[in-house]
Amino acid sequence: EEVVDAGVFGRDPGITSNVAEYVALEKALTAAVERFDPDHVHAIGDSELVIKQVKGEFDVNSGRLRPFHADVERLVDRMDASLQLQHVGREENEVAHGLCERAYEDYLYSDERETARETPMPVAAVGDGVYEVDGERVHTGGPAEPASCSCEDYTDHGAKCVHIHKAELLEAGTF
């Protein structure tokens, strides 16, 4: 049994927890199929609405959710694996909730991550998960702890900044 984790997070006013759940489900299913070519996939989510919509038990009434639902449906139709969907409440699974937040942040900030990759700036590891990036102090965080930065962009807006992306690239060994 292999586990693929995916999650979503966003601060955009148009982002809802259900949009995040759809994006996380699509990312997890894609990763599971590409990495493992499984016969069976068991996906667990904390949005009862999304799980029941994908299972066909609820209609998709929200225009905002329809394109995400359609993307997941197309992916499920192309899978050679059987799919089992299970709802587990957020309060029962904090790890899954944290992973959902992290995956959507990756999706939302992919352009900024490319900018971080291409922009030269001094980066130094200061401690475990702590970096000095172009004069700013960055904590890369973890599954239950969000990343943070001392820069104005982060402190004023809570937006994931180029400094955080640069530190995460260094930490991942892709910088």
Short mmCIF file of C-alpha atoms in Angstrom, two decimals:
data_model
loop_
_atom_site.label_atom_id
_atom_site.label_comp_id
_atom_site.label_asym_id
_atom_site.label_seq_id
_atom_site.Cartn_x
_atom_site.Cartn_y
_atom_site.Cartn_z
CA GLU A 1 0.00 0.00 0.00
CA GLU A 2 1.41 3.35 -1.07
CA VAL A 3 0.20 6.74 0.13
CA VAL A 4 0.04 9.86 -1.99
CA ASP A 5 -0.68 13.07 -0.19
CA ALA A 6 -2.05 16.20 -1.79
CA GLY A 7 -3.65 19.24 -0.33
CA VAL A 8 -4.71 22.78 -1.08
CA PHE A 9 -4.62 26.28 0.43
CA GLY A 10 -5.40 29.74 -0.92
CA ARG A 11 -6.10 33.26 0.21
CA ASP A 12 -7.76 34.44 -3.01
CA PRO A 13 -11.35 35.56 -2.36
CA GLY A 14 -12.57 33.17 -5.08
CA ILE A 15 -10.99 30.15 -3.41
CA THR A 16 -13.30 28.06 -1.27
CA SER A 17 -12.52 24.97 0.75
CA ASN A 18 -14.45 22.90 -1.79
CA VAL A 19 -12.37 24.27 -4.69
CA ALA A 20 -9.31 23.33 -2.64
CA GLU A 21 -10.69 19.83 -2.07
CA TYR A 22 -11.31 19.32 -5.79
CA VAL A 23 -7.80 20.47 -6.70
CA ALA A 24 -6.32 18.24 -3.99
CA LEU A 25 -8.32 15.23 -5.18
CA GLU A 26 -7.24 15.78 -8.78
CA LYS A 27 -3.58 16.14 -7.77
CA ALA A 28 -3.70 13.03 -5.56
CA LEU A 29 -5.40 10.89 -8.20
CA THR A 30 -2.99 12.07 -10.88
CA ALA A 31 0.03 11.37 -8.67
CA ALA A 32 -1.27 7.94 -7.67
CA VAL A 33 -1.86 6.87 -11.25
CA GLU A 34 1.41 8.32 -12.59
CA ARG A 35 3.62 6.99 -9.80
CA PHE A 36 2.13 3.60 -9.06
CA ASP A 37 -0.26 2.52 -11.85
CA PRO A 38 -2.55 0.98 -9.19
CA ASP A 39 -5.44 -1.41 -9.60
CA HIS A 40 -7.35 0.35 -6.82
CA VAL A 41 -7.26 3.89 -5.41
CA HIS A 42 -8.74 4.78 -2.03
CA ALA A 43 -9.10 8.57 -1.73
CA ILE A 44 -10.02 10.24 1.56
CA GLY A 45 -11.24 13.83 1.78
CA ASP A 46 -12.73 16.07 4.43
CA SER A 47 -15.33 17.72 2.18
CA GLU A 48 -18.47 15.64 2.32
CA LEU A 49 -19.91 17.74 -0.51
CA VAL A 50 -17.00 17.03 -2.90
CA ILE A 51 -16.89 13.31 -2.06
CA LYS A 52 -20.64 12.93 -2.63
CA GLN A 53 -20.53 15.00 -5.84
CA VAL A 54 -17.77 12.85 -7.31
CA LYS A 55 -19.62 9.69 -6.24
CA GLY A 56 -22.72 11.04 -8.02
CA GLU A 57 -24.77 11.25 -4.80
CA PHE A 58 -25.06 15.07 -4.94
CA ASP A 59 -25.55 17.36 -7.94
CA VAL A 60 -22.92 20.02 -8.67
CA ASN A 61 -25.01 23.18 -8.33
CA SER A 62 -22.17 25.67 -7.94
CA GLY A 63 -20.88 27.18 -11.18
CA ARG A 64 -17.54 27.71 -9.44
CA LEU A 65 -17.20 23.97 -8.72
CA ARG A 66 -18.39 22.62 -12.10
CA PRO A 67 -15.04 22.95 -13.95
CA PHE A 68 -13.16 21.33 -11.06
CA HIS A 69 -15.71 18.52 -10.89
CA ALA A 70 -15.46 18.01 -14.66
CA ASP A 71 -11.65 17.79 -14.43
CA VAL A 72 -11.88 15.11 -11.73
CA GLU A 73 -14.56 13.22 -13.65
CA ARG A 74 -12.41 13.17 -16.82
CA LEU A 75 -9.47 11.90 -14.80
CA VAL A 76 -11.56 9.18 -13.13
CA ASP A 77 -12.91 8.10 -16.53
CA ARG A 78 -9.33 7.70 -17.85
CA MET A 79 -8.12 5.72 -14.81
CA ASP A 80 -7.56 1.99 -15.18
CA ALA A 81 -8.06 1.63 -11.42
CA SER A 82 -11.15 1.23 -9.32
CA LEU A 83 -11.83 4.23 -7.09
CA GLN A 84 -13.12 4.26 -3.53
CA LEU A 85 -13.94 7.68 -2.07
CA GLN A 86 -14.28 8.19 1.68
CA HIS A 87 -15.28 11.25 3.69
CA VAL A 88 -13.38 11.85 6.94
CA GLY A 89 -14.25 15.00 8.88
CA ARG A 90 -11.58 17.68 9.17
CA GLU A 91 -11.64 17.41 12.94
CA GLU A 92 -10.77 13.73 12.62
CA ASN A 93 -7.85 14.25 10.27
CA GLU A 94 -5.68 17.34 10.84
CA VAL A 95 -2.85 15.91 8.75
CA ALA A 96 -5.07 15.62 5.66
CA HIS A 97 -6.32 19.15 6.20
CA GLY A 98 -2.75 20.48 6.40
CA LEU A 99 -1.80 18.60 3.24
CA CYS A 100 -4.79 20.09 1.44
CA GLU A 101 -3.61 23.55 2.37
CA ARG A 102 -0.05 22.87 1.19
CA ALA A 103 -0.99 21.42 -2.22
CA TYR A 104 -3.22 24.28 -3.24
CA GLU A 105 -0.56 26.76 -2.23
CA ASP A 106 1.77 24.94 -4.62
CA TYR A 107 -0.86 25.21 -7.36
CA LEU A 108 -1.69 28.85 -6.66
CA TYR A 109 1.89 30.07 -6.52
CA SER A 110 3.52 28.11 -9.35
CA ASP A 111 4.39 31.33 -11.27
CA GLU A 112 6.03 32.87 -8.20
CA ARG A 113 8.00 29.66 -7.69
CA GLU A 114 9.38 29.97 -11.24
CA THR A 115 10.33 33.59 -10.53
CA ALA A 116 12.11 32.44 -7.37
CA ARG A 117 13.96 29.77 -9.34
CA GLU A 118 15.12 32.25 -12.01
CA THR A 119 15.90 35.26 -9.80
CA PRO A 120 19.43 35.39 -8.39
CA MET A 121 19.50 36.24 -4.68
CA PRO A 122 21.69 35.19 -1.75
CA VAL A 123 20.33 32.23 0.23
CA ALA A 124 21.80 30.63 3.34
CA ALA A 125 20.57 27.89 5.67
CA VAL A 126 20.52 29.26 9.24
CA GLY A 127 18.95 26.29 11.05
CA ASP A 128 16.47 23.47 10.64
CA GLY A 129 13.86 24.89 8.24
CA VAL A 130 15.20 28.43 8.75
CA TYR A 131 16.85 30.37 5.93
CA GLU A 132 18.21 33.83 5.23
CA VAL A 133 17.01 34.78 1.74
CA ASP A 134 18.10 38.12 0.30
CA GLY A 135 18.21 39.59 3.82
CA GLU A 136 14.85 38.18 4.93
CA ARG A 137 14.36 35.48 7.60
CA VAL A 138 12.26 32.56 6.29
CA HIS A 139 10.76 29.54 8.10
CA THR A 140 9.68 26.89 5.62
CA GLY A 141 7.12 25.40 8.00
CA GLY A 142 5.74 21.87 7.76
CA PRO A 143 2.45 19.94 7.28
CA ALA A 144 0.80 21.52 10.33
CA GLU A 145 2.74 24.80 10.30
CA PRO A 146 2.62 27.32 7.44
CA ALA A 147 5.75 28.92 6.03
CA SER A 148 6.51 32.49 7.10
CA CYS A 149 8.82 35.33 6.13
CA SER A 150 9.93 38.62 7.66
CA CYS A 151 9.41 40.57 4.39
CA GLU A 152 6.74 43.23 3.97
CA ASP A 153 4.84 41.25 1.33
CA TYR A 154 4.33 38.38 3.77
CA THR A 155 3.82 40.38 6.98
CA ASP A 156 1.35 42.84 5.39
CA HIS A 157 -0.62 40.43 3.20
CA GLY A 158 0.15 36.90 4.39
CA ALA A 159 1.03 36.07 0.78
CA LYS A 160 3.59 33.42 0.07
CA CYS A 161 6.54 35.45 -1.17
CA VAL A 162 9.50 34.89 -3.47
CA HIS A 163 11.73 34.44 -0.38
CA ILE A 164 9.67 31.50 0.88
CA HIS A 165 9.72 29.92 -2.58
CA LYS A 166 13.49 30.35 -2.84
CA ALA A 167 13.99 28.72 0.59
CA GLU A 168 11.66 25.84 -0.32
CA LEU A 169 13.56 25.28 -3.57
CA LEU A 170 16.83 25.15 -1.62
CA GLU A 171 15.33 22.78 0.94
CA ALA A 172 14.00 20.50 -1.80
CA GLY A 173 17.37 20.47 -3.53
CA THR A 174 15.93 21.97 -6.74
CA PHE A 175 17.76 25.31 -6.49
#
